[in-house]
Short mmCIF file of C-alpha atoms in Angstrom, two decimals:
data_model
loop_
_atom_site.label_atom_id
_atom_site.label_comp_id
_atom_site.label_asym_id
_atom_site.label_seq_id
_atom_site.Cartn_x
_atom_site.Cartn_y
_atom_site.Cartn_z
CA MET A 1 -5.09 -11.13 24.78
CA ALA A 2 -5.46 -8.00 22.68
CA SER A 3 -5.27 -8.26 18.92
CA TYR A 4 -4.97 -5.87 16.01
CA ALA A 5 -7.05 -5.92 12.82
CA THR A 6 -5.41 -5.05 9.50
CA ASN A 7 -6.89 -1.55 9.55
CA GLU A 8 -4.96 -0.88 12.79
CA PHE A 9 -1.63 -2.05 11.33
CA ARG A 10 1.07 0.59 11.35
CA ALA A 11 4.83 0.71 11.54
CA GLY A 12 6.15 0.00 15.04
CA LEU A 13 3.22 -2.16 16.18
CA LYS A 14 4.34 -5.24 18.18
CA VAL A 15 2.56 -8.45 17.33
CA LEU A 16 2.90 -12.22 17.65
CA LEU A 17 3.61 -14.05 14.42
CA GLU A 18 4.06 -17.81 14.43
CA GLY A 19 4.76 -17.57 18.15
CA ASP A 20 7.52 -14.99 17.84
CA PRO A 21 7.35 -11.32 18.82
CA CYS A 22 7.62 -9.08 15.76
CA ALA A 23 7.49 -5.37 14.97
CA ILE A 24 5.67 -4.12 11.88
CA LEU A 25 8.11 -2.33 9.58
CA GLU A 26 5.87 -1.60 6.60
CA ASN A 27 2.20 -2.10 5.85
CA GLU A 28 0.90 -1.76 2.29
CA PHE A 29 -2.78 -1.82 1.35
CA VAL A 30 -3.18 -3.82 -1.87
CA LYS A 31 -6.47 -4.17 -3.74
CA PRO A 32 -7.36 -5.00 -7.31
CA GLY A 33 -10.15 -2.60 -8.36
CA LYS A 34 -12.99 -5.05 -7.90
CA GLY A 35 -11.18 -7.70 -5.89
CA GLN A 36 -10.40 -8.66 -2.32
CA ALA A 37 -8.33 -6.17 -0.31
CA PHE A 38 -5.06 -7.33 1.26
CA ASN A 39 -2.40 -5.97 3.57
CA ARG A 40 1.12 -6.86 2.54
CA VAL A 41 3.17 -6.50 5.69
CA LYS A 42 6.88 -6.57 6.50
CA PHE A 43 7.80 -7.57 10.03
CA ARG A 44 11.05 -7.68 11.94
CA ASN A 45 11.29 -10.73 14.13
CA LEU A 46 12.45 -9.18 17.40
CA LYS A 47 14.22 -12.34 18.52
CA THR A 48 16.21 -13.08 15.38
CA GLY A 49 16.24 -9.68 13.67
CA ARG A 50 15.10 -11.36 10.44
CA VAL A 51 12.58 -9.62 8.18
CA TRP A 52 9.43 -11.55 7.34
CA GLU A 53 6.86 -10.69 4.70
CA ARG A 54 3.27 -11.88 5.05
CA THR A 55 0.02 -11.08 3.26
CA PHE A 56 -3.28 -10.84 5.12
CA LYS A 57 -6.82 -10.50 3.86
CA SER A 58 -8.06 -7.12 5.02
CA GLY A 59 -10.14 -7.60 8.15
CA GLU A 60 -7.98 -10.40 9.56
CA ALA A 61 -6.46 -9.84 12.98
CA ILE A 62 -3.25 -10.91 14.71
CA GLU A 63 -2.41 -11.13 18.36
CA ALA A 64 -0.63 -8.27 20.06
CA ALA A 65 2.74 -8.99 21.70
CA ASP A 66 3.58 -7.59 25.14
CA VAL A 67 6.85 -6.02 24.12
CA VAL A 68 8.39 -3.02 25.85
CA GLU A 69 11.70 -1.31 25.45
CA THR A 70 13.20 0.03 28.63
CA ALA A 71 16.44 1.68 29.73
CA MET A 72 18.54 -0.66 31.87
CA GLN A 73 21.99 -0.54 33.38
CA TYR A 74 24.39 -3.40 32.71
CA LEU A 75 25.59 -4.73 36.09
CA TYR A 76 27.79 -7.80 35.65
CA THR A 77 28.02 -11.28 34.21
CA ASP A 78 28.17 -14.47 36.25
CA GLY A 79 29.72 -16.21 33.28
CA VAL A 80 26.43 -17.58 32.00
CA PHE A 81 23.92 -14.76 32.31
CA TYR A 82 24.26 -11.02 31.91
CA HIS A 83 22.44 -9.01 34.54
CA PHE A 84 20.68 -5.71 33.87
CA MET A 85 18.80 -3.39 36.23
CA LYS A 86 15.98 -0.96 35.48
CA THR A 87 16.90 2.71 35.84
CA ASP A 88 13.41 3.79 36.91
CA GLY A 89 14.27 3.42 40.61
CA SER A 90 12.56 0.02 40.91
CA TYR A 91 15.92 -1.83 41.06
CA GLU A 92 14.20 -4.61 39.12
CA GLN A 93 16.70 -6.93 37.50
CA VAL A 94 16.64 -9.28 34.52
CA ALA A 95 19.14 -11.90 33.42
CA ALA A 96 19.89 -12.20 29.69
CA ALA A 97 21.52 -15.20 28.03
CA LYS A 98 24.61 -14.76 25.83
CA ALA A 99 22.52 -15.28 22.69
CA VAL A 100 20.30 -12.33 23.64
CA VAL A 101 23.15 -10.00 24.50
CA GLY A 102 24.90 -10.78 21.21
CA ASP A 103 27.68 -8.37 20.32
CA ALA A 104 26.27 -5.58 22.52
CA LEU A 105 29.06 -6.36 24.97
CA ASN A 106 31.59 -5.12 22.42
CA TRP A 107 30.35 -1.64 23.24
CA ILE A 108 29.25 -1.51 26.86
CA THR A 109 30.99 -1.94 30.17
CA GLU A 110 29.57 -2.39 33.64
CA GLN A 111 27.40 0.57 34.76
CA ASP A 112 26.57 1.59 31.15
CA VAL A 113 22.91 2.11 30.25
CA CYS A 114 21.34 0.56 27.16
CA GLN A 115 17.87 -0.26 25.82
CA VAL A 116 16.58 -3.71 26.69
CA THR A 117 13.61 -5.16 24.81
CA LEU A 118 11.40 -7.23 27.09
CA TRP A 119 8.81 -9.70 25.80
CA ASP A 120 6.48 -10.90 28.55
CA ASP A 121 9.09 -9.40 30.94
CA GLN A 122 11.94 -11.53 29.50
CA PRO A 123 14.84 -9.82 27.68
CA ILE A 124 14.98 -10.65 23.97
CA SER A 125 17.41 -8.05 22.64
CA ILE A 126 19.81 -5.35 23.78
CA THR A 127 20.28 -2.10 21.89
CA VAL A 128 23.37 -0.05 22.68
CA PRO A 129 23.63 3.72 22.04
CA ASN A 130 24.65 4.67 18.48
CA PHE A 131 27.79 6.30 19.86
CA VAL A 132 29.86 5.19 22.84
CA THR A 133 33.21 6.27 24.31
CA LEU A 134 35.68 3.55 25.26
CA GLU A 135 39.30 3.46 26.36
CA VAL A 136 42.07 1.80 24.32
CA THR A 137 43.87 -0.92 26.29
CA GLU A 138 46.22 -2.22 23.65
CA THR A 139 47.63 -0.94 20.37
CA ASP A 140 50.97 -0.34 18.66
CA PRO A 141 52.68 2.89 19.79
CA GLY A 142 51.32 6.03 18.13
CA LEU A 143 53.24 7.74 15.36
CA LYS A 144 54.00 11.31 16.40
CA GLY A 145 53.07 14.00 13.92
CA ASP A 146 50.91 11.70 11.83
CA THR A 147 47.63 13.21 12.95
CA ALA A 148 45.82 13.66 9.71
CA GLN A 149 46.17 11.28 6.90
CA GLY A 150 46.47 7.73 5.87
CA GLY A 151 46.93 4.38 7.50
CA SER A 152 45.23 2.51 10.27
CA LYS A 153 46.03 -0.18 12.82
CA PRO A 154 44.10 -2.44 15.16
CA ALA A 155 43.35 -1.33 18.72
CA THR A 156 41.83 -3.35 21.54
CA LEU A 157 39.23 -1.56 23.65
CA VAL A 158 38.50 -2.01 27.34
CA THR A 159 35.56 -4.27 26.37
CA GLY A 160 37.87 -6.60 24.42
CA ALA A 161 36.55 -5.47 21.02
CA VAL A 162 39.16 -4.80 18.34
CA ILE A 163 38.60 -1.91 15.91
CA ARG A 164 40.66 -0.09 13.26
CA VAL A 165 42.03 3.24 14.46
CA PRO A 166 44.34 5.94 12.98
CA LEU A 167 48.07 5.51 13.54
CA PHE A 168 48.31 8.37 16.09
CA ILE A 169 46.08 6.66 18.70
CA ASN A 170 47.79 5.50 21.93
CA VAL A 171 46.95 3.20 24.80
CA GLY A 172 44.83 5.11 27.31
CA ASP A 173 43.15 7.29 24.65
CA VAL A 174 39.36 7.44 24.97
CA LEU A 175 37.63 7.03 21.62
CA LYS A 176 34.20 7.84 20.25
CA ILE A 177 32.86 4.84 18.30
CA ASP A 178 29.84 4.38 16.05
CA THR A 179 28.35 1.09 17.29
CA ARG A 180 26.23 0.58 14.13
CA SER A 181 29.31 0.23 11.92
CA GLY A 182 31.85 -0.56 14.63
CA GLU A 183 34.00 2.27 13.33
CA TYR A 184 36.23 4.79 15.04
CA VAL A 185 34.82 8.34 14.89
CA SER A 186 37.23 10.53 16.86
CA ARG A 187 39.07 10.94 20.11
CA ALA A 188 36.52 11.73 22.81
CA MET B 1 -0.40 24.65 19.22
CA ALA B 2 3.05 25.29 17.74
CA GLY B 3 3.34 21.68 16.62
CA GLN B 4 0.20 21.99 14.53
CA SER B 5 1.16 25.18 12.76
CA ASN B 6 1.98 23.41 9.48
CA GLN B 7 -1.01 21.10 9.36
CA TRP B 8 -3.13 23.46 7.25
CA ARG B 9 -0.67 23.06 4.38
CA PRO B 10 -1.46 20.99 1.27
CA THR B 11 0.13 17.56 1.14
CA CYS B 12 1.25 17.87 -2.51
CA SER B 13 3.67 20.29 -4.11
CA LEU B 14 2.79 23.24 -6.31
CA ALA B 15 4.38 21.35 -9.21
CA ALA B 16 1.94 18.48 -8.66
CA LEU B 17 -0.96 20.93 -8.63
CA LEU B 18 0.17 22.29 -12.01
CA ALA B 19 0.68 18.78 -13.44
CA ARG B 20 -2.82 17.81 -12.34
CA ALA B 21 -4.35 20.91 -13.93
CA ALA B 22 -2.48 20.16 -17.18
CA VAL B 23 -3.68 16.54 -17.25
CA VAL B 24 -7.30 17.56 -16.61
CA ALA B 25 -7.11 20.20 -19.36
CA GLU B 26 -5.70 17.62 -21.79
CA ILE B 27 -8.48 15.17 -20.95
CA ARG B 28 -11.15 17.78 -21.63
CA ALA B 29 -9.45 18.78 -24.90
CA PHE B 30 -9.21 15.10 -25.93
CA PHE B 31 -12.96 14.62 -25.58
CA ALA B 32 -13.82 18.00 -27.11
CA ASP B 33 -11.87 16.88 -30.22
CA ARG B 34 -14.02 13.76 -30.39
CA ASP B 35 -17.41 15.34 -29.69
CA VAL B 36 -17.83 13.43 -26.44
CA ILE B 37 -19.75 15.73 -24.10
CA GLU B 38 -19.10 16.29 -20.41
CA VAL B 39 -21.86 15.52 -17.93
CA GLN B 40 -22.09 15.85 -14.18
CA THR B 41 -24.22 13.38 -12.26
CA PRO B 42 -24.82 13.25 -8.47
CA THR B 43 -22.17 12.03 -6.06
CA LEU B 44 -24.95 11.18 -3.56
CA GLY B 45 -27.47 8.56 -4.64
CA ARG B 46 -30.34 6.45 -3.28
CA THR B 47 -28.49 3.21 -4.03
CA SER B 48 -24.95 2.20 -4.85
CA THR B 49 -22.98 -0.64 -6.36
CA THR B 50 -23.59 -4.27 -5.34
CA GLU B 51 -19.96 -5.17 -6.19
CA PRO B 52 -18.96 -7.74 -3.54
CA GLN B 53 -15.59 -6.13 -2.72
CA ILE B 54 -16.51 -2.44 -2.89
CA ASP B 55 -18.04 -0.72 0.12
CA SER B 56 -19.91 2.56 -0.24
CA LEU B 57 -19.83 5.36 2.30
CA HIS B 58 -23.29 6.44 3.33
CA THR B 59 -24.89 9.41 5.03
CA ALA B 60 -26.95 9.30 8.23
CA ASP B 61 -30.19 9.37 6.22
CA GLY B 62 -29.17 6.37 4.11
CA ALA B 63 -27.90 8.00 0.89
CA PHE B 64 -24.73 6.57 -0.67
CA LEU B 65 -21.68 8.38 -1.97
CA GLN B 66 -21.24 6.91 -5.45
CA THR B 67 -18.27 4.61 -6.10
CA SER B 68 -18.51 5.45 -9.81
CA PRO B 69 -20.98 7.47 -11.91
CA GLU B 70 -21.83 4.36 -13.94
CA HIS B 71 -25.51 3.93 -13.05
CA TYR B 72 -26.42 7.58 -13.62
CA MET B 73 -24.46 7.74 -16.87
CA LYS B 74 -26.20 4.64 -18.21
CA ARG B 75 -29.57 6.20 -17.35
CA LEU B 76 -28.53 9.23 -19.42
CA LEU B 77 -27.60 6.95 -22.34
CA ALA B 78 -30.92 5.09 -22.09
CA ALA B 79 -32.65 8.48 -22.23
CA GLY B 80 -30.95 9.30 -25.53
CA ALA B 81 -27.70 11.06 -24.54
CA PRO B 82 -24.85 10.88 -27.08
CA SER B 83 -21.35 9.64 -26.08
CA ILE B 84 -20.57 11.22 -22.70
CA TYR B 85 -17.81 11.57 -20.12
CA GLN B 86 -17.66 12.57 -16.48
CA LEU B 87 -14.66 13.78 -14.50
CA GLY B 88 -15.23 14.04 -10.79
CA PRO B 89 -14.92 12.65 -7.28
CA VAL B 90 -15.98 9.14 -6.27
CA HIS B 91 -15.75 7.41 -2.88
CA ARG B 92 -14.89 3.95 -1.63
CA ALA B 93 -15.05 3.10 2.06
CA GLY B 94 -11.97 1.72 3.80
CA GLU B 95 -9.52 2.08 0.91
CA THR B 96 -6.42 3.93 2.02
CA GLY B 97 -2.88 3.23 0.92
CA ARG B 98 -0.13 4.20 -1.48
CA LEU B 99 -2.45 3.67 -4.46
CA HIS B 100 -5.82 4.06 -2.73
CA ARG B 101 -7.83 6.89 -1.21
CA GLU B 102 -11.39 6.87 0.04
CA GLU B 103 -12.09 9.88 -2.19
CA PHE B 104 -10.49 10.08 -5.60
CA THR B 105 -11.08 11.52 -9.05
CA MET B 106 -12.53 9.26 -11.71
CA LEU B 107 -12.76 9.80 -15.43
CA GLU B 108 -15.52 7.65 -16.87
CA TRP B 109 -16.74 7.68 -20.44
CA TYR B 110 -19.20 5.86 -22.68
CA ARG B 111 -19.03 5.49 -26.44
CA LEU B 112 -22.15 4.61 -28.39
CA GLY B 113 -21.60 1.87 -30.95
CA PHE B 114 -18.12 0.97 -29.63
CA ASP B 115 -17.12 -2.49 -28.50
CA ASP B 116 -14.29 -3.21 -26.05
CA ALA B 117 -11.72 -3.43 -28.87
CA ALA B 118 -12.66 0.00 -30.24
CA LEU B 119 -12.62 1.50 -26.75
CA MET B 120 -9.16 0.07 -26.05
CA GLU B 121 -7.97 1.96 -29.16
CA GLU B 122 -9.38 5.18 -27.73
CA VAL B 123 -7.85 4.54 -24.30
CA THR B 124 -4.51 4.00 -26.08
CA ALA B 125 -4.91 7.36 -27.84
CA LEU B 126 -5.64 9.10 -24.51
CA MET B 127 -2.53 7.53 -22.95
CA ASP B 128 -0.44 8.68 -25.93
CA ARG B 129 -1.74 12.20 -25.38
CA ILE B 130 -1.16 12.35 -21.62
CA LEU B 131 1.87 10.10 -21.06
CA GLY B 132 3.49 10.38 -24.50
CA CYS B 133 3.37 7.80 -27.27
CA GLY B 134 3.87 4.23 -26.20
CA GLU B 135 2.80 0.76 -27.12
CA CYS B 136 -0.07 -0.88 -25.21
CA ARG B 137 0.61 -4.61 -25.20
CA ARG B 138 -2.12 -7.15 -24.56
CA ILE B 139 -2.29 -10.13 -22.28
CA SER B 140 -5.26 -12.33 -21.50
CA HIS B 141 -6.43 -12.63 -17.91
CA GLU B 142 -5.61 -16.34 -17.97
CA SER B 143 -2.06 -15.76 -19.26
CA LEU B 144 -1.51 -13.17 -16.54
CA VAL B 145 -3.04 -14.94 -13.56
CA GLY B 146 -2.96 -18.60 -14.54
CA ALA B 147 -5.74 -21.16 -14.43
CA LEU B 148 -8.79 -20.42 -12.30
CA ALA B 149 -7.87 -22.73 -9.44
CA GLY B 150 -8.37 -21.75 -5.80
CA ASP B 151 -10.95 -19.45 -4.28
CA GLN B 152 -11.65 -15.91 -5.39
CA ALA B 153 -9.35 -14.38 -2.75
CA ASP B 154 -6.42 -16.49 -4.05
CA LEU B 155 -7.18 -15.33 -7.57
CA ASP B 156 -7.37 -11.70 -6.47
CA LEU B 157 -4.01 -11.95 -4.72
CA ARG B 158 -2.44 -13.65 -7.74
CA PHE B 159 -3.86 -10.90 -9.93
CA ALA B 160 -2.53 -8.12 -7.65
CA ASN B 161 0.94 -9.68 -7.59
CA ALA B 162 0.96 -10.39 -11.33
CA VAL B 163 -0.04 -6.80 -12.13
CA GLU B 164 2.94 -5.50 -10.17
CA ARG B 165 5.24 -7.98 -11.88
CA LEU B 166 4.26 -6.62 -15.32
CA GLY B 167 6.65 -3.79 -14.45
CA GLU B 168 7.19 -0.78 -16.71
CA GLY B 169 5.05 -0.33 -19.77
CA ARG B 170 1.39 -0.30 -20.76
CA TRP B 171 -0.70 -3.44 -20.82
CA PHE B 172 -4.31 -4.28 -21.52
CA VAL B 173 -5.51 -7.31 -19.60
CA THR B 174 -8.32 -8.83 -21.69
CA ASP B 175 -10.73 -11.76 -21.70
CA TYR B 176 -11.79 -11.77 -18.08
CA PRO B 177 -13.46 -14.92 -16.76
CA ALA B 178 -17.27 -14.75 -16.74
CA ALA B 179 -17.31 -14.82 -12.92
CA GLN B 180 -15.53 -11.44 -13.00
CA ALA B 181 -17.67 -9.92 -15.76
CA SER B 182 -19.00 -7.24 -13.40
CA LEU B 183 -21.11 -5.10 -15.78
CA ALA B 184 -19.55 -6.38 -19.02
CA ARG B 185 -21.41 -8.57 -21.49
CA LEU B 186 -20.22 -12.12 -22.03
CA ARG B 187 -18.57 -12.91 -25.35
CA PRO B 188 -21.31 -14.08 -27.73
CA GLY B 189 -19.23 -16.98 -29.07
CA ASN B 190 -17.64 -17.85 -25.73
CA PRO B 191 -19.75 -17.24 -22.61
CA ARG B 192 -16.88 -18.33 -20.34
CA LEU B 193 -15.26 -14.97 -21.11
CA ALA B 194 -16.39 -11.41 -20.48
CA ALA B 195 -15.85 -8.43 -22.79
CA ARG B 196 -13.94 -6.67 -20.01
CA PHE B 197 -10.46 -5.14 -20.04
CA GLU B 198 -8.16 -3.36 -17.67
CA LEU B 199 -5.29 -1.00 -18.43
CA ILE B 200 -2.14 -1.48 -16.37
CA VAL B 201 0.57 1.19 -16.64
CA ASP B 202 3.94 0.67 -14.94
CA GLY B 203 2.41 -1.96 -12.68
CA VAL B 204 -0.50 0.26 -11.62
CA GLU B 205 -4.14 -0.61 -12.40
CA LEU B 206 -5.34 2.49 -14.20
CA ALA B 207 -8.60 1.76 -16.03
CA ASN B 208 -11.36 -0.82 -16.25
CA GLY B 209 -13.66 -1.06 -19.27
CA TYR B 210 -16.53 -3.10 -20.68
CA HIS B 211 -18.49 -3.74 -23.77
CA GLU B 212 -21.53 -3.01 -21.67
CA LEU B 213 -24.08 -5.54 -20.59
CA THR B 214 -27.47 -4.26 -21.81
CA ASP B 215 -29.72 -7.08 -20.58
CA PRO B 216 -31.53 -6.07 -17.34
CA THR B 217 -32.51 -9.65 -16.48
CA GLU B 218 -28.89 -10.74 -16.57
CA LEU B 219 -27.88 -7.67 -14.51
CA ARG B 220 -30.54 -8.44 -11.88
CA GLN B 221 -29.15 -11.97 -11.56
CA ARG B 222 -25.60 -10.67 -11.19
CA MET B 223 -26.70 -8.20 -8.50
CA ALA B 224 -28.38 -11.04 -6.59
CA ARG B 225 -25.20 -13.11 -6.90
CA ASP B 226 -23.14 -10.13 -5.66
CA ASN B 227 -25.41 -9.86 -2.63
CA ALA B 228 -25.07 -13.57 -1.87
CA ILE B 229 -21.26 -13.12 -1.83
CA ARG B 230 -21.65 -10.01 0.31
CA ALA B 231 -23.86 -11.87 2.80
CA ALA B 232 -21.38 -14.75 3.06
CA ALA B 233 -18.61 -12.25 3.84
CA GLY B 234 -20.71 -10.38 6.40
CA ARG B 235 -21.04 -7.30 4.24
CA PRO B 236 -24.29 -5.29 4.17
CA HIS B 237 -26.93 -6.09 1.55
CA MET B 238 -27.04 -3.50 -1.25
CA GLU B 239 -30.42 -2.86 -2.81
CA ALA B 240 -30.58 -3.30 -6.58
CA ASP B 241 -30.73 0.01 -8.44
CA GLU B 242 -34.27 -0.30 -9.84
CA ARG B 243 -33.94 2.93 -11.80
CA LEU B 244 -30.93 1.56 -13.68
CA LEU B 245 -32.74 -1.72 -14.29
CA ALA B 246 -35.80 0.18 -15.56
CA ALA B 247 -33.60 2.27 -17.86
CA MET B 248 -32.04 -0.92 -19.27
CA ALA B 249 -35.52 -2.42 -19.74
CA GLU B 250 -36.36 0.68 -21.78
CA GLY B 251 -33.16 0.14 -23.76
CA LEU B 252 -29.48 0.88 -23.10
CA PRO B 253 -27.90 1.44 -26.52
CA ASP B 254 -25.01 -0.76 -27.61
CA CYS B 255 -21.98 0.93 -26.07
CA ALA B 256 -18.64 0.48 -24.38
CA GLY B 257 -17.54 2.33 -21.26
CA VAL B 258 -14.40 2.71 -19.17
CA ALA B 259 -13.43 4.25 -15.84
CA LEU B 260 -9.95 5.61 -15.21
CA GLY B 261 -8.26 6.80 -12.00
CA VAL B 262 -7.16 10.36 -12.68
CA ASP B 263 -5.00 10.71 -9.56
CA ARG B 264 -3.05 7.60 -10.54
CA LEU B 265 -2.69 8.99 -14.06
CA VAL B 266 -1.26 12.26 -12.71
CA MET B 267 1.03 10.23 -10.44
CA LEU B 268 2.35 8.23 -13.41
CA ALA B 269 2.67 11.37 -15.56
CA MET B 270 4.83 12.93 -12.81
CA GLY B 271 6.86 9.81 -12.12
CA ALA B 272 5.59 9.81 -8.53
CA SER B 273 4.89 6.58 -6.62
CA ASN B 274 2.33 7.62 -4.02
CA LEU B 275 -1.06 9.28 -4.50
CA ALA B 276 -0.33 11.60 -1.57
CA GLU B 277 2.26 13.29 -3.82
CA VAL B 278 -0.40 14.37 -6.32
CA MET B 279 -3.49 14.99 -4.17
CA PRO B 280 -3.59 18.41 -2.51
CA PHE B 281 -5.10 17.20 0.76
CA ALA B 282 -4.37 13.48 1.18
CA GLU B 283 -4.52 13.95 4.94
CA ARG B 284 -7.43 11.80 6.05
#
């Protein structure tokens, strides 16, 4: 298996740390004038999302992780697994457990394309687009004329997610949503 | 080629260029006021440092880019030069980071008849001149790093972390353990300690000084010990600098010397946090 020495460390590199796939976020070279050189490294654990900090003696090496991010279309769920298909024409499919899919399903519906992170060909995380458009299926009736200011109310989207929307939004409206904050942006 | 059209540009701002020029001018004025004369010694030499953790770049024909002008400057002192300073580029292989570059500018000076305490006073005066007046507090190496347990790498990491934790302000770290004497003499009354100090400013190692070792026999032993550590770590053997040893056998006058990273000083003077902000072409 390939490995990377500290002098190859850079942000974005995918490595194995304590058995988990991680991405290097930051790599700082630290060296007292006449002392041993170190690399102080921040990693994101790609399975848990947690940030880890570790210090290596310069010259040490860590194993590379076979991690790829690929565009895949969400197909359906069988109730236990969530099935995705590659969009490269290969029709290759993977099945992701609920824990891997996380809250991505708040923002995607069947046929939507998202980024799937595969480690040794198994899905470990799903990244949805920063902005999505989704239809409102349930909300209190809109208040005519109140198009500009003040007030919000809950609205249920076609995915089942509930977000805060302005008072003028009606059932059947299609909304643009920022998936990073889960906030309403505008009518699409 | 369109994507490369900006790559010829300097990596630092015009303001940084002006700040650097001002700092260099102040340094030269500081030493002119004190009758310390500027010298220029070679950047390429036949030998280089034996320091276990410093690697020298070398040319195809086996010459070394100097990691500090120390050996040449001491040969000048042994030949009768008065107090001297040098301001110029030095090189260290494999050191690249926020606070490290393979090529950087070093200010190094030697004061005849000074000990480490007297030289710390002068370093303080230079800091007052460049960075504005401020107190330089003192802390012993042992108080900073703790007891000398663990291997050298553990100690180095503890030192690096402790230096950062000092935070804002100016500190002299004093009373280094004998094992880290480098080219400092040991304290006459206490040979466990070396007459070595470092200046830390705002958590950045800025200068390293010694009441200089003048005994060539002791230096030869230290160089051999350095090479044993280098061999154990798989680093190349570095030949002892026989011309320095010969100069010391002839007689290096009692003196203290210190080396200071000028790029880091400019960085601190500007309130920057990365050397790339103050070096015109930090592109390698």
